[in-house]
JSON list of C-alpha atoms and ligand atoms in Angstrom, two decimals:
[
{"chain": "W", "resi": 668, "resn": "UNK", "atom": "CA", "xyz": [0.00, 0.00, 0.00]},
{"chain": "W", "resi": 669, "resn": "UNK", "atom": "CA", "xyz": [1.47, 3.48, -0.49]},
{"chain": "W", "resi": 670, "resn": "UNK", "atom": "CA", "xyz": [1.91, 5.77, 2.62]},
{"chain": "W", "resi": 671, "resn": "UNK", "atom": "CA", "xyz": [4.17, 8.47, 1.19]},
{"chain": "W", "resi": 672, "resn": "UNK", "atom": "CA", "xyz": [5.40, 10.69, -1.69]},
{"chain": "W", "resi": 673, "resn": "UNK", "atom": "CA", "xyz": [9.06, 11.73, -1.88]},
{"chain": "W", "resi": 674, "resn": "UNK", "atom": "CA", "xyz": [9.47, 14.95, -4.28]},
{"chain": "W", "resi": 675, "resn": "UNK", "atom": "CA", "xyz": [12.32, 15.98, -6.19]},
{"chain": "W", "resi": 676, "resn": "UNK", "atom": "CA", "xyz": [12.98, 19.52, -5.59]},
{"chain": "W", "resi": 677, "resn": "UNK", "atom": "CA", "xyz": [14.66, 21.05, -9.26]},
{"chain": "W", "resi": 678, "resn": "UNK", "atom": "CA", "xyz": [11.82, 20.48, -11.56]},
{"chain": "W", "resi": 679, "resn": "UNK", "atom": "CA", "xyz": [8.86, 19.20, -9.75]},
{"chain": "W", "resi": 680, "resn": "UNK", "atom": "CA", "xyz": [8.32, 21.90, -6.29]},
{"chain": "W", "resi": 681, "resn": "UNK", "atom": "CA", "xyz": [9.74, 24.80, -8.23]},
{"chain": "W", "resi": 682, "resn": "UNK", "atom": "CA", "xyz": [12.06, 25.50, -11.12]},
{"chain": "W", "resi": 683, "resn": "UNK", "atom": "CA", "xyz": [15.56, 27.13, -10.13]},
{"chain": "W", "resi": 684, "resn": "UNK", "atom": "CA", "xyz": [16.66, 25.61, -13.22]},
{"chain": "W", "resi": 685, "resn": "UNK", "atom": "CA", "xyz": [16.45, 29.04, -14.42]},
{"chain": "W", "resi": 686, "resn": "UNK", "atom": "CA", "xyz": [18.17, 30.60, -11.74]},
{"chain": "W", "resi": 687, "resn": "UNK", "atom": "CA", "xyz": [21.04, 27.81, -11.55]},
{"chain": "W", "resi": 688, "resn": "UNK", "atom": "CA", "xyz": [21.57, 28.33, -15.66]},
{"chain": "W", "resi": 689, "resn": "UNK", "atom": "CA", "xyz": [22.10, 32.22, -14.94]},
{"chain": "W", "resi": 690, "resn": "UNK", "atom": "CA", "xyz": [24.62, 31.44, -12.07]},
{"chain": "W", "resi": 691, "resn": "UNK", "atom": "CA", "xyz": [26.76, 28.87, -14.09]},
{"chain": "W", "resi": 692, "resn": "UNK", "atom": "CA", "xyz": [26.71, 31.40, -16.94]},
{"chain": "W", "resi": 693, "resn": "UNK", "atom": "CA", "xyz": [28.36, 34.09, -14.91]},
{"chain": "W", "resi": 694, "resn": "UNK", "atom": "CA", "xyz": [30.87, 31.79, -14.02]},
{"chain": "W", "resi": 695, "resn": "UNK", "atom": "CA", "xyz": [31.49, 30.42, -17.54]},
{"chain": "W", "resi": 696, "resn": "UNK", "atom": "CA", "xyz": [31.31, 33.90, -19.07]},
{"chain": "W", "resi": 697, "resn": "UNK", "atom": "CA", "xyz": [34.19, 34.77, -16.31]},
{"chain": "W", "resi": 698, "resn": "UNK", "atom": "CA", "xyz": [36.15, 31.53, -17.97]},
{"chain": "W", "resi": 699, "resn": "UNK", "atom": "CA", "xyz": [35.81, 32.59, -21.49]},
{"chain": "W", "resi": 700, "resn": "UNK", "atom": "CA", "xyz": [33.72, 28.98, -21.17]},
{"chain": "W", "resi": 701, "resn": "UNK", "atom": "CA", "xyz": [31.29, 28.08, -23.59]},
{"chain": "W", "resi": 702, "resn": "UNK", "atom": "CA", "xyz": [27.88, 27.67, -21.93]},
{"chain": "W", "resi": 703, "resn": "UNK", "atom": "CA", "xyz": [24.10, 27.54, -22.70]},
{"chain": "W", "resi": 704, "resn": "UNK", "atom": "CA", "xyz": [21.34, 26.22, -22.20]},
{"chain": "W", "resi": 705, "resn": "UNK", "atom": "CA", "xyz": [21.49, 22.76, -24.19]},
{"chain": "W", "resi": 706, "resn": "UNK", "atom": "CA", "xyz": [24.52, 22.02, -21.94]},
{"chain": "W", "resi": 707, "resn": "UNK", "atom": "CA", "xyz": [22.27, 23.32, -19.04]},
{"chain": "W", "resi": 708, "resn": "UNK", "atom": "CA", "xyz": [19.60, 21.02, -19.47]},
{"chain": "W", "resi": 709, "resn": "UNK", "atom": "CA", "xyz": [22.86, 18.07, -18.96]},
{"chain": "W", "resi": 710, "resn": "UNK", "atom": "CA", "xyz": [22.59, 19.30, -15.73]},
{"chain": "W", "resi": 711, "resn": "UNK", "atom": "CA", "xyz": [19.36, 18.83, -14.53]},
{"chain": "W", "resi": 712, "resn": "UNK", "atom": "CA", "xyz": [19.39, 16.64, -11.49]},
{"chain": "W", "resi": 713, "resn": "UNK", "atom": "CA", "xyz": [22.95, 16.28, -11.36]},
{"chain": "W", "resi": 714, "resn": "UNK", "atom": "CA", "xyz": [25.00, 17.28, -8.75]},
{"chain": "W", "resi": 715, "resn": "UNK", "atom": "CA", "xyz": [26.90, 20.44, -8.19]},
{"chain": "W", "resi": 716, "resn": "UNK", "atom": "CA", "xyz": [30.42, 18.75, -8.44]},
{"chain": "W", "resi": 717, "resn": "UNK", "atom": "CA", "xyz": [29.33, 16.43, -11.86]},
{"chain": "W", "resi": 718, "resn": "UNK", "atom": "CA", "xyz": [27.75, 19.44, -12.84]},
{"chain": "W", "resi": 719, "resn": "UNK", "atom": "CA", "xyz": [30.86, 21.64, -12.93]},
{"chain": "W", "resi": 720, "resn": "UNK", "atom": "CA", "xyz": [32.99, 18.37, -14.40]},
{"chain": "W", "resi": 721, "resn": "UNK", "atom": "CA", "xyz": [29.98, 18.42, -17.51]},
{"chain": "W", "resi": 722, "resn": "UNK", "atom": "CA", "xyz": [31.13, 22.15, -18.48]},
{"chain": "W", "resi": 723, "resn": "UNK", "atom": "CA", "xyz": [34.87, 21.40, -18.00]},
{"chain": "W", "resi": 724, "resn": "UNK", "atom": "CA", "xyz": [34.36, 18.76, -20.15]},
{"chain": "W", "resi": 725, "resn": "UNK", "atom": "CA", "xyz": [32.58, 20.71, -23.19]},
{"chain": "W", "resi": 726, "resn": "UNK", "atom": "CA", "xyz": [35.33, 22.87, -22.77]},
{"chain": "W", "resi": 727, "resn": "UNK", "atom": "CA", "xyz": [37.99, 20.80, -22.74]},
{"chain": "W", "resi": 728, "resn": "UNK", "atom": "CA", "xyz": [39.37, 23.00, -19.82]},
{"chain": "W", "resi": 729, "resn": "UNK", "atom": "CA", "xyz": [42.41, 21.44, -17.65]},
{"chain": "W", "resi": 730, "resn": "UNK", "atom": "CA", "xyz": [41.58, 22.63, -13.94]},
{"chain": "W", "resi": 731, "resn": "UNK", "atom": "CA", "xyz": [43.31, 21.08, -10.87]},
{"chain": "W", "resi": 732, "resn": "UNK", "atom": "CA", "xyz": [40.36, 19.69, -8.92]},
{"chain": "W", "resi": 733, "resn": "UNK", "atom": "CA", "xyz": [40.82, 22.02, -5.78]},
{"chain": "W", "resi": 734, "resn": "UNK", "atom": "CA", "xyz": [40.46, 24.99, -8.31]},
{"chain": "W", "resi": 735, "resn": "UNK", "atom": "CA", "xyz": [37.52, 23.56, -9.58]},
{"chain": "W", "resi": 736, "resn": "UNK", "atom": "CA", "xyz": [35.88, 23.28, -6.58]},
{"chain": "W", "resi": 737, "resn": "UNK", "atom": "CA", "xyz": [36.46, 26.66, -6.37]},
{"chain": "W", "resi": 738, "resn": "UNK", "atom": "CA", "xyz": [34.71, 27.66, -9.24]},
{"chain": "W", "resi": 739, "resn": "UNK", "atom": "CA", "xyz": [31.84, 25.36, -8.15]},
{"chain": "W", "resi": 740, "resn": "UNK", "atom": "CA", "xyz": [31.29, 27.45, -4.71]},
{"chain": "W", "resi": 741, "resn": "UNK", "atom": "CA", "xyz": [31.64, 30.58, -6.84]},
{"chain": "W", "resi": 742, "resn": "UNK", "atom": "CA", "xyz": [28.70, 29.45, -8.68]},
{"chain": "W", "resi": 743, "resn": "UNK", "atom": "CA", "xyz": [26.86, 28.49, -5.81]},
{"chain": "W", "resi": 744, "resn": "UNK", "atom": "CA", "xyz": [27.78, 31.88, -4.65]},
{"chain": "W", "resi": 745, "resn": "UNK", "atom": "CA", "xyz": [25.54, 33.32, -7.28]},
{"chain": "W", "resi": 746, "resn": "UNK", "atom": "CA", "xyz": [22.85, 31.09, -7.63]},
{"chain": "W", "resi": 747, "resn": "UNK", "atom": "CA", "xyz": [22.30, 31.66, -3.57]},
{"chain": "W", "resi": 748, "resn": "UNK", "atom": "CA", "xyz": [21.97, 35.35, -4.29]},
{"chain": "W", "resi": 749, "resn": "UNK", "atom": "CA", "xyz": [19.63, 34.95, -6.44]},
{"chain": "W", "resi": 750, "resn": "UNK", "atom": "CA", "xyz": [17.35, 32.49, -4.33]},
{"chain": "W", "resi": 751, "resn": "UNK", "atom": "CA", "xyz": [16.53, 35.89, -2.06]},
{"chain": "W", "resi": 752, "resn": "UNK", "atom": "CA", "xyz": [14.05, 36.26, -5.02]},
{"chain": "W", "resi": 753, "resn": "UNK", "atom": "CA", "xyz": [11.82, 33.12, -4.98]},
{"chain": "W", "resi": 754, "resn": "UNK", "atom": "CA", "xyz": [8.70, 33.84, -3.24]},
{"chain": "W", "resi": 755, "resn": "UNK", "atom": "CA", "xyz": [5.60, 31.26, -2.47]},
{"chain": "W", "resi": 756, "resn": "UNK", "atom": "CA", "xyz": [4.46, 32.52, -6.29]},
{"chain": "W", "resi": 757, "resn": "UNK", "atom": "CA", "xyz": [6.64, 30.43, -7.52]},
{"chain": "W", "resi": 758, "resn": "UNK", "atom": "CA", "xyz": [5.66, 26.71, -6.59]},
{"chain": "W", "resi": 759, "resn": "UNK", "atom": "CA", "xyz": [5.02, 24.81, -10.54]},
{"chain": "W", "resi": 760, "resn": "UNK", "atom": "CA", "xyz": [1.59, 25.17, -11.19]},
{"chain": "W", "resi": 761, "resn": "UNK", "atom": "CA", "xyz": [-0.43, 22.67, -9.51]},
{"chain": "W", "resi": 762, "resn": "UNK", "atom": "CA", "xyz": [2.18, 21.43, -7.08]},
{"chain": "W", "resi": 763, "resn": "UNK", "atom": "CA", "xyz": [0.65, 23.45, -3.64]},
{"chain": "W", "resi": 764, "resn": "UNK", "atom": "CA", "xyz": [-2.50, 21.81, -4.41]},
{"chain": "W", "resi": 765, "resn": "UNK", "atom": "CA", "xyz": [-0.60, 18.68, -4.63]},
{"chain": "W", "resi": 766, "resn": "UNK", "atom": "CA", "xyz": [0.77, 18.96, -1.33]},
{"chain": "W", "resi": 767, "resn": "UNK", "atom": "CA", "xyz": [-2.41, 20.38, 0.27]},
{"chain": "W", "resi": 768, "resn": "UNK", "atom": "CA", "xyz": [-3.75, 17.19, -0.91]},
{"chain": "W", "resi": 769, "resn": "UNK", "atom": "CA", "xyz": [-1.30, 14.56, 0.46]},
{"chain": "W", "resi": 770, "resn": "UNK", "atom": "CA", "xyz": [-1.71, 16.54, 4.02]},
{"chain": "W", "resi": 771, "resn": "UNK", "atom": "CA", "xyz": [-5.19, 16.42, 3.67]},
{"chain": "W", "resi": 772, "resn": "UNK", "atom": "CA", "xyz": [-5.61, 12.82, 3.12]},
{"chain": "W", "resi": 773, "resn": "UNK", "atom": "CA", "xyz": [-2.74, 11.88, 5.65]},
{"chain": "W", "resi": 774, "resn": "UNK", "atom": "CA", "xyz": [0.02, 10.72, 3.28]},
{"chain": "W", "resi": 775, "resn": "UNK", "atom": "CA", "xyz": [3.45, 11.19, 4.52]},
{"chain": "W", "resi": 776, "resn": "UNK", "atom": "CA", "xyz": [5.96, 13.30, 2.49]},
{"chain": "W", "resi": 777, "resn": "UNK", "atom": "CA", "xyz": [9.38, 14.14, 2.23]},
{"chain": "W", "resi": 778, "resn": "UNK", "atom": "CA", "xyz": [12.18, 15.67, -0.28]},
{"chain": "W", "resi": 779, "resn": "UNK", "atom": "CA", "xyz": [14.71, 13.79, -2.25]},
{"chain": "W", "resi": 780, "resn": "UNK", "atom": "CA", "xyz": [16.65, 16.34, -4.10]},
{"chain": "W", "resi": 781, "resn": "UNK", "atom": "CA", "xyz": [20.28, 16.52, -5.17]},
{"chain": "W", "resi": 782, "resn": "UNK", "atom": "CA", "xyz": [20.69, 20.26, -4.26]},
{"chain": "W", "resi": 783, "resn": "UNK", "atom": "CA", "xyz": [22.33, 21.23, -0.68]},
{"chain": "W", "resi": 784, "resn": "UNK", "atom": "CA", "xyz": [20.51, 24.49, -0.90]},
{"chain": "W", "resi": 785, "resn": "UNK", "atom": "CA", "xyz": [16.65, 22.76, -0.83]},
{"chain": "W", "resi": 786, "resn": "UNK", "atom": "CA", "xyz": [16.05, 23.77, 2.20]},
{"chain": "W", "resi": 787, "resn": "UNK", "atom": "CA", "xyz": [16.98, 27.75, 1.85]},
{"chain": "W", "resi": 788, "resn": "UNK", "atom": "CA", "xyz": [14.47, 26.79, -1.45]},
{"chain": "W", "resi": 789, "resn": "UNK", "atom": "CA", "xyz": [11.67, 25.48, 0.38]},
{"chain": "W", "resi": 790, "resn": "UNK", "atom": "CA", "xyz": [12.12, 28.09, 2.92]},
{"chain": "W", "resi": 791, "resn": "UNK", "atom": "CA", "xyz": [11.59, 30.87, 0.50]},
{"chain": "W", "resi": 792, "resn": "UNK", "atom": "CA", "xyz": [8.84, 29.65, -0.93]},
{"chain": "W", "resi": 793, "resn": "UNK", "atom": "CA", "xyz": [6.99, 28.78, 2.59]},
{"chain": "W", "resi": 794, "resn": "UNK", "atom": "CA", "xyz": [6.75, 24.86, 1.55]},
{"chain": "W", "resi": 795, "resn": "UNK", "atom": "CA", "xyz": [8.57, 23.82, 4.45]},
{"chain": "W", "resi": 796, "resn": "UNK", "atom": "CA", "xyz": [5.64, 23.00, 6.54]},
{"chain": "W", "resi": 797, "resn": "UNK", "atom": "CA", "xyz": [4.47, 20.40, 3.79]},
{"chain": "W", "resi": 798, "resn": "UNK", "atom": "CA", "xyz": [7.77, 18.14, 4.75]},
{"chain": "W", "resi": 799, "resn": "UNK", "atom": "CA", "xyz": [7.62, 15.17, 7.29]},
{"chain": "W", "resi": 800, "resn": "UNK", "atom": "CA", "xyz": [11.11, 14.43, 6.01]},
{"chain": "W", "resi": 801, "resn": "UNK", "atom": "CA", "xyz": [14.17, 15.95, 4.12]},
{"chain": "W", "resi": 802, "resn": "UNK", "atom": "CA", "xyz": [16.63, 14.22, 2.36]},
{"chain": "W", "resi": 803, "resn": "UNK", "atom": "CA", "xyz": [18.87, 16.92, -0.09]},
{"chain": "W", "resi": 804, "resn": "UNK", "atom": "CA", "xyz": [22.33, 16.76, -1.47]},
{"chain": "W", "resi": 805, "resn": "UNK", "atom": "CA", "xyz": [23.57, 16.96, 2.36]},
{"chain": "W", "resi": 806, "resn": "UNK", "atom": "CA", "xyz": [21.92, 13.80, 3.36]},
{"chain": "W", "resi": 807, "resn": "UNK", "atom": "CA", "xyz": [23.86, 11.20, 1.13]},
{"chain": "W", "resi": 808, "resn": "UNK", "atom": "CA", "xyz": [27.48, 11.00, -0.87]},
{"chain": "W", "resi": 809, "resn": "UNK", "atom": "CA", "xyz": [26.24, 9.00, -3.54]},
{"chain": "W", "resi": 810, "resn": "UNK", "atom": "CA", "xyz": [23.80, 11.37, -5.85]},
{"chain": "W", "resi": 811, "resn": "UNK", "atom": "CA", "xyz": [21.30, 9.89, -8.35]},
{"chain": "W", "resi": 812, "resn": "UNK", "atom": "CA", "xyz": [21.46, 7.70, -10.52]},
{"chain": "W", "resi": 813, "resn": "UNK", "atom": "CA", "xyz": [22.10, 5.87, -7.32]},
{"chain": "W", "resi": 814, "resn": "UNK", "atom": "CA", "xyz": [18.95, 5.28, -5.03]},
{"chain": "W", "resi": 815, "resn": "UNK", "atom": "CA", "xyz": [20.50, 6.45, -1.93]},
{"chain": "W", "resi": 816, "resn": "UNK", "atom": "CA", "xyz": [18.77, 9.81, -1.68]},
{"chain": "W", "resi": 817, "resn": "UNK", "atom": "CA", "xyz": [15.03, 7.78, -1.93]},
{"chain": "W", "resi": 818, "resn": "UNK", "atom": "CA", "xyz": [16.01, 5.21, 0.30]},
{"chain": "W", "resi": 819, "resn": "UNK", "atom": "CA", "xyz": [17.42, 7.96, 2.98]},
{"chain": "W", "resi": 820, "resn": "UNK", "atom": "CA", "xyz": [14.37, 10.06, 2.64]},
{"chain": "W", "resi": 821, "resn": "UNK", "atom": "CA", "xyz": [12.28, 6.42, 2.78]},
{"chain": "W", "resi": 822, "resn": "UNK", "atom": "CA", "xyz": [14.02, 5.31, 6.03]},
{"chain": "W", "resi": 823, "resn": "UNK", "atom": "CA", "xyz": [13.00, 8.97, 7.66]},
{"chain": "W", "resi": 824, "resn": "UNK", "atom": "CA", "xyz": [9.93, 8.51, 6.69]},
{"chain": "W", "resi": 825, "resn": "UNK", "atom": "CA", "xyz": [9.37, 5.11, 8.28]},
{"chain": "W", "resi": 826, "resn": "UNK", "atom": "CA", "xyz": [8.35, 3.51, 5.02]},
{"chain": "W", "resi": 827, "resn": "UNK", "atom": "CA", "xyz": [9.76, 0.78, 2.72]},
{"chain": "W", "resi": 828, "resn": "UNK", "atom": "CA", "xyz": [10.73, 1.94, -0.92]},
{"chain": "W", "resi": 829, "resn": "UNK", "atom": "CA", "xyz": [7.82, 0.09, -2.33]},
{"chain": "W", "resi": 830, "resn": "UNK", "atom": "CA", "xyz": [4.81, 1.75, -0.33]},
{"chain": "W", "resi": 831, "resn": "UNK", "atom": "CA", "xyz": [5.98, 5.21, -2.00]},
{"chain": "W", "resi": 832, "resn": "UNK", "atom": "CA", "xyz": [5.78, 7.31, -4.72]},
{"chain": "W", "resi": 833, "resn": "UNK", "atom": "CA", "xyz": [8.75, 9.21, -6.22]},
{"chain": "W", "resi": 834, "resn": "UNK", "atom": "CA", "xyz": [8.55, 12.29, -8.52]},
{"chain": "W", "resi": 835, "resn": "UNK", "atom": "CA", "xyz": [11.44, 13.05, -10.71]},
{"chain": "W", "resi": 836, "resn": "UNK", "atom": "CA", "xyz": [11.55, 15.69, -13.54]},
{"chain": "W", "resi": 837, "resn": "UNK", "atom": "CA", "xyz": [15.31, 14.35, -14.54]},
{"chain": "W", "resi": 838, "resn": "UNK", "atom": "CA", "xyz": [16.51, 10.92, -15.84]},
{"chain": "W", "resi": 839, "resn": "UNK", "atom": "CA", "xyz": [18.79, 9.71, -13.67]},
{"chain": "W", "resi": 840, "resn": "UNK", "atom": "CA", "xyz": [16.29, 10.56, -11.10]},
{"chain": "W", "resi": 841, "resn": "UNK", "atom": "CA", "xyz": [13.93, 7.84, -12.37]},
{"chain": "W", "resi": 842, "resn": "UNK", "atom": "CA", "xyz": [16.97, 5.39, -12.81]},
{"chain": "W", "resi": 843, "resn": "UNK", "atom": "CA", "xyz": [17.35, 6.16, -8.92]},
{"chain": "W", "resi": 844, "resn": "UNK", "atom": "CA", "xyz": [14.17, 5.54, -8.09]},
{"chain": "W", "resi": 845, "resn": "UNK", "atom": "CA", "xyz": [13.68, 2.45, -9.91]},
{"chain": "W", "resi": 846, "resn": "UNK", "atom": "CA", "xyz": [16.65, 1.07, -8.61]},
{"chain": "W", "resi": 847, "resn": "UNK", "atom": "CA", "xyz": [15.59, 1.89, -5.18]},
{"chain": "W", "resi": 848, "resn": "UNK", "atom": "CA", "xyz": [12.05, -0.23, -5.67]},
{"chain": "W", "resi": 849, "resn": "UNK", "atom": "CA", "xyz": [10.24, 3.30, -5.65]},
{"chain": "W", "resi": 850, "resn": "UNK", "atom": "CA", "xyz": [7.25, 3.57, -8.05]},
{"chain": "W", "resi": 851, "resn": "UNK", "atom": "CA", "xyz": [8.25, 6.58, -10.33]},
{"chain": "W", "resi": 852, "resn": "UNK", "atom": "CA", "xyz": [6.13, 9.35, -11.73]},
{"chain": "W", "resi": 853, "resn": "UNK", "atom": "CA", "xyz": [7.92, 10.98, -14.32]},
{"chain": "W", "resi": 854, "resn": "UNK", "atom": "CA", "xyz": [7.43, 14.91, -14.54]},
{"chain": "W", "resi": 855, "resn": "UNK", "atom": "CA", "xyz": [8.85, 16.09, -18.69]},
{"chain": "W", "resi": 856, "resn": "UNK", "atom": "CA", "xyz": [9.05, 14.86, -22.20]},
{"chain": "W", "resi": 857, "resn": "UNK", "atom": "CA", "xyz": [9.40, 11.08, -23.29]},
{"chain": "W", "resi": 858, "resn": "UNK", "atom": "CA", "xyz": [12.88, 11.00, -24.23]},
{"chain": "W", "resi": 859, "resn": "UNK", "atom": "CA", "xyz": [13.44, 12.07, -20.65]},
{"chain": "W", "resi": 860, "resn": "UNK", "atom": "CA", "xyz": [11.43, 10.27, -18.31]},
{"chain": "W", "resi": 861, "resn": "UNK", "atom": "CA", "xyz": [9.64, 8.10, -20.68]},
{"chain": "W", "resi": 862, "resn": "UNK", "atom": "CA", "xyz": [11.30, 4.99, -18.30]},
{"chain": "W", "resi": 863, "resn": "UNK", "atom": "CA", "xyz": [9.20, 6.27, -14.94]},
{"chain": "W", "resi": 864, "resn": "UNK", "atom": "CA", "xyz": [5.73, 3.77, -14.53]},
{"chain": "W", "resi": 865, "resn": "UNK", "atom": "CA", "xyz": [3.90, 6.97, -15.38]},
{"chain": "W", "resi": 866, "resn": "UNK", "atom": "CA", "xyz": [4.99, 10.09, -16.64]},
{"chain": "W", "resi": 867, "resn": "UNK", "atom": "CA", "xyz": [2.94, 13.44, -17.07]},
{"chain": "W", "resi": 868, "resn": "UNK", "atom": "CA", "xyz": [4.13, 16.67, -19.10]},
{"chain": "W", "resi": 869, "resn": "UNK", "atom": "CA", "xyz": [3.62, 18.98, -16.20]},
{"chain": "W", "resi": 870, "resn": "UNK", "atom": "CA", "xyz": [3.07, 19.13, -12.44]},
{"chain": "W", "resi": 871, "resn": "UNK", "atom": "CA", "xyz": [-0.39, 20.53, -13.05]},
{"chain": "W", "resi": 872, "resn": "UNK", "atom": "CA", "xyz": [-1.73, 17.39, -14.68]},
{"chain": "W", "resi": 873, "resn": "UNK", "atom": "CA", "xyz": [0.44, 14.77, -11.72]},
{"chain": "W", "resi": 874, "resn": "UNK", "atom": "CA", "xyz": [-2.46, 15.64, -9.62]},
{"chain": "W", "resi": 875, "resn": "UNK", "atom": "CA", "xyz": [-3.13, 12.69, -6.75]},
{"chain": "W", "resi": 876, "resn": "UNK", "atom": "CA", "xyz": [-6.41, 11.53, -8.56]},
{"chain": "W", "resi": 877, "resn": "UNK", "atom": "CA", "xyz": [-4.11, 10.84, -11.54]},
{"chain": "W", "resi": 878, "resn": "UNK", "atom": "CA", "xyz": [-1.83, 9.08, -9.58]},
{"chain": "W", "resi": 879, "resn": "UNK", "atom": "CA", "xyz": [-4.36, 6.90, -7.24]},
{"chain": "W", "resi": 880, "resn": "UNK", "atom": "CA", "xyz": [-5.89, 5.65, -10.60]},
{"chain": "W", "resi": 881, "resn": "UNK", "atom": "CA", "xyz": [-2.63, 4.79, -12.24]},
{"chain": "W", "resi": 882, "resn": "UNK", "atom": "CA", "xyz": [-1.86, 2.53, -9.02]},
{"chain": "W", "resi": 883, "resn": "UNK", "atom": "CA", "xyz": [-5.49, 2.16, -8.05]},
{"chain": "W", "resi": 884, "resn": "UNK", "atom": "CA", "xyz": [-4.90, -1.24, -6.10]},
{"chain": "W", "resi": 885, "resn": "UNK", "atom": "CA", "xyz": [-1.61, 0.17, -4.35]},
{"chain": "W", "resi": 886, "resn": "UNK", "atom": "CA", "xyz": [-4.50, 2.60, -2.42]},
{"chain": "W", "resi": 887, "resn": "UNK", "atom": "CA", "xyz": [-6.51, 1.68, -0.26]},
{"chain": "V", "resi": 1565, "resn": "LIG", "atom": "P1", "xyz": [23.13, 22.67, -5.53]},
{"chain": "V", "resi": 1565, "resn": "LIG", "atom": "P2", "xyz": [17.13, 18.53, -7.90]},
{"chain": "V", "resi": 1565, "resn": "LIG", "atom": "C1", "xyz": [19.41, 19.68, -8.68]},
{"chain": "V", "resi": 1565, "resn": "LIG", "atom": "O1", "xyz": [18.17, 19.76, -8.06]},
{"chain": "V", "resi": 1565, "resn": "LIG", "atom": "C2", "xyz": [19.44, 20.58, -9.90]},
{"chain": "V", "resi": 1565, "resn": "LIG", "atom": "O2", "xyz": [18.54, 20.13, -10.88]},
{"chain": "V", "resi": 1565, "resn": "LIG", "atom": "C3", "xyz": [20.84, 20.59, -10.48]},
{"chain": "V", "resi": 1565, "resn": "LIG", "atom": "O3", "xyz": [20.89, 21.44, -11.62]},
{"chain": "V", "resi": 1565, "resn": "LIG", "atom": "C4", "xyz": [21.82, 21.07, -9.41]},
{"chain": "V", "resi": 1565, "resn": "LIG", "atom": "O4", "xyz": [23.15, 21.05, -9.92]},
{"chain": "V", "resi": 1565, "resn": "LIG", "atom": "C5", "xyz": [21.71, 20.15, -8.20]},
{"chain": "V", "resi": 1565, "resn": "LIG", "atom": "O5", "xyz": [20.37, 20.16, -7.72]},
{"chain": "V", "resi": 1565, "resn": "LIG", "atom": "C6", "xyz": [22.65, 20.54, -7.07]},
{"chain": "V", "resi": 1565, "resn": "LIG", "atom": "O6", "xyz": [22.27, 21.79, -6.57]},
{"chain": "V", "resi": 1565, "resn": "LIG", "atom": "O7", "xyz": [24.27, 23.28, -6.29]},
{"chain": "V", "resi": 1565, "resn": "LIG", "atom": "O8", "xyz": [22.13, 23.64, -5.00]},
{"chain": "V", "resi": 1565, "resn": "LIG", "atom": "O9", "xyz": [23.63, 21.72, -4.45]},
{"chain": "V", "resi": 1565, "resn": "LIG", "atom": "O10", "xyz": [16.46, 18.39, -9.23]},
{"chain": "V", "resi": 1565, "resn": "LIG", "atom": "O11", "xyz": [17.88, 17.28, -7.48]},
{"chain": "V", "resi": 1565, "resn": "LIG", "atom": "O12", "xyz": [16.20, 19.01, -6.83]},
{"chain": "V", "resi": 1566, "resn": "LIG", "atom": "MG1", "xyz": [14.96, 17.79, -10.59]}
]
């Protein structure tokens, strides 16, 4: 039977992909790097380390790895300032209701995200109170495509992998899920999360009724 929901933060609660491509562009505009946003949307759900190895890659850059984590915290030094901004306008549409929802009915919920700055993000945009649980980029060393952030925010939660739901906007989030025994909504375009056991284009149409009749005998 499913007891709780674990949400990915980056995609599915809000969308700092926006503010995260602006940050790594002041950096790689610093660099003389070549950035945008195809490269940016390599990054989606990866963490802030891989991320930074990604561009050095496209770039063929040679960086000792202290410098580059450098550069990394530089970044993160610009995508923080520009978290001051987010305000509870800017949940994905449909995803308060979502969580009003879950509350509502009892479910238990917590966050599985790759970023170490979810809760500053959650905090800004009031959706802290929603969480039983949070598992972020803090909780865990190995980051998705590797279950370990699921199965962290799982354990907090009191609940086995199989009696809840995970939803992931990025791939190797739904590789991590499945791996972990999660069932896996899938929150983008086919080619991305196509592999998840159901997969909607937006957060506005992963409402719960969608999801309790997709797994109607996992609900009691
Ligand atoms: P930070 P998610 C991910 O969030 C982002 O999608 C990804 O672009 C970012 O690099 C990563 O968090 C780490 O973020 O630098 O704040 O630790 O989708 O896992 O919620
Ligand atoms: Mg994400």
């Amino acid at each position: 039977m499913i007891k709780g929901f674990i949400f990915d933060l980056d995609g599915v609660i809000t969308d700092t992909a926006e503010q995260h491509f602006q940050a790594w562009k002041q950096l790689a505009d610093e660099m003389g790097w070549d950035f945008d946003r195809e490269i940016n949307e390599r990054l989606r759900g990866v963490s802030r380390m891989d991320s930074i190895n990604i561009i050095k890659a496209h770039n063929k850059a040679e960086i000792p790895e202290d410098q580059l984590a450098e550069l990394a915290t530089k970044k993160n030094e610009y995508y923080l300032a520009s978290l001051e901004e987010i305000t509870s306008e800017d949940y994905l549409p449909g995803t308060r209701e979502l969580l009003t929802h879950l509350k509502q009915e009892g479910f238990r919920v917590a966050l599985g995200s790759a970023s170490k700055n979810a809760a500053k993000v959650l905090q800004q945009l009031g959706a802290t109170g929603y969480f039983d649980a949070i598992g972020d980029g803090n909780s865990v060393s190995k980051s998705k495509p590797a279950p370990d952030i699921f199965i962290y925010a799982a354990e907090k939660l009191g609940l086995k992998p199989e009696e809840c739901v995970v939803y992931e906007d990025a791939e190797a989030g739904i590789d991590a899920a499945k791996a972990g025994g999660f069932h896996a909504v899938g929150i983008g375009p086919e080619e991305r999360v196509g592999h998840a056991d159901i997969r909607f284009d937006s957060m506005k149409k992963a409402t719960l009724f969608e999801v309790k009749s997709h797994f109607a005998d996992l609900f009691s």
